[in-house]
Amino acid sequence: MLTLATTTPGEPEIFASLQGEGPSIGRPVAFVRLSRCNLACTWCDTAYTWRFEGDNRPHRDGLSFERKANQVMLEEAEVAARIMALGQDRLVITGGEPLLQGAALARMVALLDGMTVEIETNGTVAPHPALDALVSQYNVSPKLSHSGNPIDSAQIPERLTEWIQKPQAWFKFVVATPADVDEVIALIETHGLPRERVFVMPEGTDSTTLRSRERWLAPLALQRGLRLSDRMHIHLYGDTRGT
């Protein structure tokens, strides 16, 4: 069984769209969003995947979500069938933190016929070996200090080393202030992250905020030799589920 996020109560968040960020930006894909996360970013735009009633970890919106309305459990075969029905040749698995459900994900992905698979992860959980063999791309997004997570939980050196050794792993850092870019550079220099596979992306859930931050982030990316990622889906659809 897989535990998925929902678009509306009882309806799993499985949909077709354009990938909005990272190395595959603009590509038509199928998406599946899983529920549950081991981290708690204060600016998380999918807090409905983890900040359920009774969870008092800080979040800037202070909202909590009723678990039954925001989670649904489905058999792997049903999830695979719904994904295949979307008619796309590429799947993005996101969350939450998808790798918390690695074994069940491996069983689901094995049922997909001819789909290229990419997974979005916070980089703290090692991929299940059976799943790892089926994944073409990882979008690894280690969390910086401004996320509000304890650094020893959000940045695990041995895990970063493992990701660096995977040629299919790209690194995407959410940036809110220029000082965050300095933190990214420190991680590159300390751990040897491949700069050519590092993206910086502005934090924001509306076009105005994203454009404002990109005005200072773009020249910093150019100066530091980093790739810049937009959040295209926010400009197209706003901060909404199932997009």
XYZ file of C-alpha atoms in Angstrom:
243
model
C 0.000 0.000 0.000
C 1.035 3.579 -0.698
C -0.039 6.590 1.350
C -0.855 9.469 -0.979
C -1.788 13.113 -0.588
C -5.210 14.181 -1.829
C -6.590 16.923 -4.047
C -9.990 16.633 -2.367
C -10.962 14.186 0.406
C -10.575 10.650 -0.879
C -9.126 11.648 -4.262
C -5.388 10.904 -4.655
C -3.126 13.620 -6.013
C -2.249 11.935 -9.308
C -2.319 14.257 -12.314
C -0.657 15.327 -15.568
C 1.075 18.679 -15.841
C 4.282 20.389 -16.910
C 7.232 19.940 -14.581
C 7.579 23.357 -12.987
C 11.130 23.362 -11.657
C 14.559 21.780 -11.773
C 16.370 20.066 -14.652
C 13.154 18.790 -16.291
C 11.308 22.127 -16.219
C 8.698 22.443 -18.957
C 8.411 18.715 -19.702
C 4.963 17.092 -19.868
C 4.824 14.547 -17.036
C 2.556 12.560 -14.790
C 2.772 13.454 -11.113
C 2.007 11.463 -8.002
C 2.268 13.145 -4.608
C 2.832 10.974 -1.571
C 1.978 11.893 2.006
C 4.262 12.048 5.096
C 7.597 13.805 5.599
C 10.438 13.434 8.094
C 11.268 17.160 7.942
C 9.163 20.224 8.682
C 10.102 23.287 6.628
C 8.542 26.460 7.976
C 7.804 27.671 4.408
C 6.641 24.289 3.033
C 3.971 24.755 0.344
C 2.658 21.195 0.754
C 2.188 21.172 4.533
C -1.024 19.202 3.960
C 1.241 16.178 3.416
C 2.602 16.239 6.989
C 1.273 18.942 9.310
C -1.747 17.095 10.588
C -3.784 18.016 13.649
C -1.635 17.511 16.742
C 1.627 18.191 14.904
C 2.997 21.343 16.520
C 6.173 21.701 14.463
C 6.361 25.355 13.375
C 4.995 26.539 10.045
C 4.626 30.134 8.958
C 0.917 29.729 8.114
C 0.115 28.029 11.422
C -2.356 25.750 9.645
C -2.991 22.130 10.531
C -4.801 19.582 8.392
C -7.222 16.798 9.178
C -5.433 13.567 8.339
C -8.416 11.628 6.969
C -9.249 14.358 4.443
C -5.664 14.775 3.273
C -4.394 11.193 3.101
C -5.572 8.170 1.143
C -4.112 4.657 0.965
C -4.153 2.747 -2.321
C -2.753 -0.530 -3.575
C 0.360 -0.150 -5.706
C -1.406 -1.645 -8.736
C -4.199 0.937 -8.566
C -1.713 3.801 -8.322
C 0.196 2.439 -11.316
C -3.013 2.079 -13.349
C -4.058 5.670 -12.610
C -0.617 6.935 -13.629
C -0.596 4.969 -16.882
C -4.070 6.252 -17.721
C -2.674 9.800 -17.904
C -0.824 8.871 -21.098
C 2.549 10.422 -20.233
C 5.970 8.857 -20.761
C 7.605 10.416 -17.681
C 6.598 10.248 -14.008
C 7.561 12.634 -11.213
C 7.161 11.213 -7.712
C 6.988 13.967 -5.116
C 5.760 14.558 -1.581
C 6.148 14.875 1.311
C 9.216 12.713 1.305
C 8.658 9.882 -1.187
C 11.633 7.749 -0.139
C 9.984 7.038 3.219
C 7.830 4.613 1.204
C 10.651 3.159 -0.856
C 9.689 -0.509 -0.834
C 6.063 0.125 -1.820
C 7.207 2.636 -4.438
C 9.504 0.017 -5.950
C 6.575 -2.382 -6.322
C 4.456 0.348 -7.939
C 7.131 1.609 -10.339
C 7.865 -1.952 -11.464
C 4.295 -2.079 -12.821
C 4.754 0.962 -15.073
C 5.291 0.227 -18.741
C 8.076 2.206 -20.401
C 7.927 5.279 -18.144
C 10.973 7.306 -17.172
C 10.883 8.013 -13.441
C 12.215 10.964 -11.482
C 11.890 11.418 -7.732
C 11.938 14.612 -5.690
C 13.553 14.101 -2.286
C 14.952 16.144 0.587
C 18.061 13.970 0.473
C 17.944 12.601 4.022
C 16.594 9.135 3.190
C 18.549 6.528 1.219
C 16.617 5.084 -1.723
C 15.448 1.486 -1.410
C 17.760 -0.682 -3.577
C 14.867 -2.133 -5.582
C 13.561 1.360 -6.282
C 16.972 2.857 -7.025
C 17.429 0.516 -9.972
C 14.232 1.887 -11.569
C 14.885 5.635 -11.183
C 16.430 7.748 -13.955
C 16.646 11.051 -12.090
C 16.667 12.311 -8.519
C 15.948 15.952 -7.721
C 17.677 16.218 -4.349
C 16.741 19.300 -2.340
C 18.788 19.519 0.890
C 17.260 22.039 3.262
C 19.183 25.128 4.336
C 19.161 26.857 7.732
C 16.198 29.072 6.860
C 13.957 25.993 6.527
C 13.713 25.809 10.316
C 14.914 22.197 10.490
C 17.852 21.230 12.729
C 20.859 21.156 10.407
C 21.986 17.738 11.663
C 18.599 16.374 10.553
C 18.371 18.263 7.257
C 21.961 17.859 6.047
C 23.409 14.406 6.687
C 27.022 14.306 5.428
C 27.154 10.583 4.647
C 23.872 10.827 2.747
C 25.115 13.812 0.734
C 28.211 11.802 -0.163
C 26.013 8.969 -1.432
C 23.940 11.335 -3.595
C 27.008 12.999 -5.056
C 28.175 9.612 -6.285
C 24.948 9.082 -8.241
C 25.197 10.584 -11.753
C 21.392 10.745 -11.941
C 21.199 13.058 -8.898
C 20.690 16.802 -9.342
C 20.705 19.241 -6.435
C 18.118 21.979 -5.976
C 18.328 24.523 -3.167
C 15.437 26.729 -2.081
C 16.725 30.264 -1.500
C 14.997 33.128 0.299
C 17.855 35.596 0.902
C 21.290 36.238 -0.658
C 22.890 34.732 2.462
C 21.297 31.399 1.525
C 23.448 31.325 -1.622
C 26.551 31.591 0.572
C 25.310 28.528 2.448
C 24.896 26.661 -0.852
C 28.466 27.552 -1.879
C 29.748 26.354 1.502
C 28.016 23.009 0.966
C 29.506 22.718 -2.518
C 32.989 23.401 -1.201
C 32.685 21.258 1.931
C 31.095 18.186 0.378
C 32.201 18.438 -3.232
C 28.764 18.820 -4.785
C 29.085 18.931 -8.591
C 28.427 22.607 -9.329
C 27.163 21.810 -12.844
C 24.318 19.825 -11.263
C 23.335 22.453 -8.676
C 20.250 24.657 -9.073
C 19.189 27.563 -6.897
C 15.482 28.346 -6.837
C 13.629 31.232 -5.178
C 11.278 30.404 -2.327
C 7.785 31.718 -2.938
C 4.207 30.727 -3.625
C 3.172 33.691 -5.785
C 4.599 35.247 -8.946
C 5.361 38.599 -7.346
C 7.587 37.062 -4.670
C 9.330 34.764 -7.141
C 10.088 37.570 -9.613
C 11.300 39.865 -6.857
C 13.748 37.270 -5.560
C 14.888 36.253 -9.052
C 16.034 39.840 -9.682
C 18.855 39.421 -7.156
C 19.202 35.634 -7.442
C 19.863 35.607 -11.207
C 23.056 37.706 -11.041
C 24.241 35.706 -8.020
C 23.716 32.444 -9.935
C 25.676 33.867 -12.858
C 28.478 35.063 -10.596
C 28.720 31.777 -8.680
C 28.341 29.428 -11.652
C 25.028 27.947 -10.538
C 21.921 27.069 -12.508
C 18.746 29.042 -11.811
C 15.358 27.373 -11.616
C 12.047 29.170 -11.729
C 8.791 27.734 -10.310
C 6.804 27.754 -13.543
C 3.743 26.020 -12.118
C 3.212 28.879 -9.656
C 3.053 31.395 -12.521
C 0.692 29.140 -14.495
C -1.651 27.805 -11.826
C -0.925 29.521 -8.524
C -0.276 27.635 -5.305
C -2.866 24.910 -5.885
C -3.067 21.158 -5.530
C -3.045 18.871 -8.542
C -1.089 21.254 -10.796
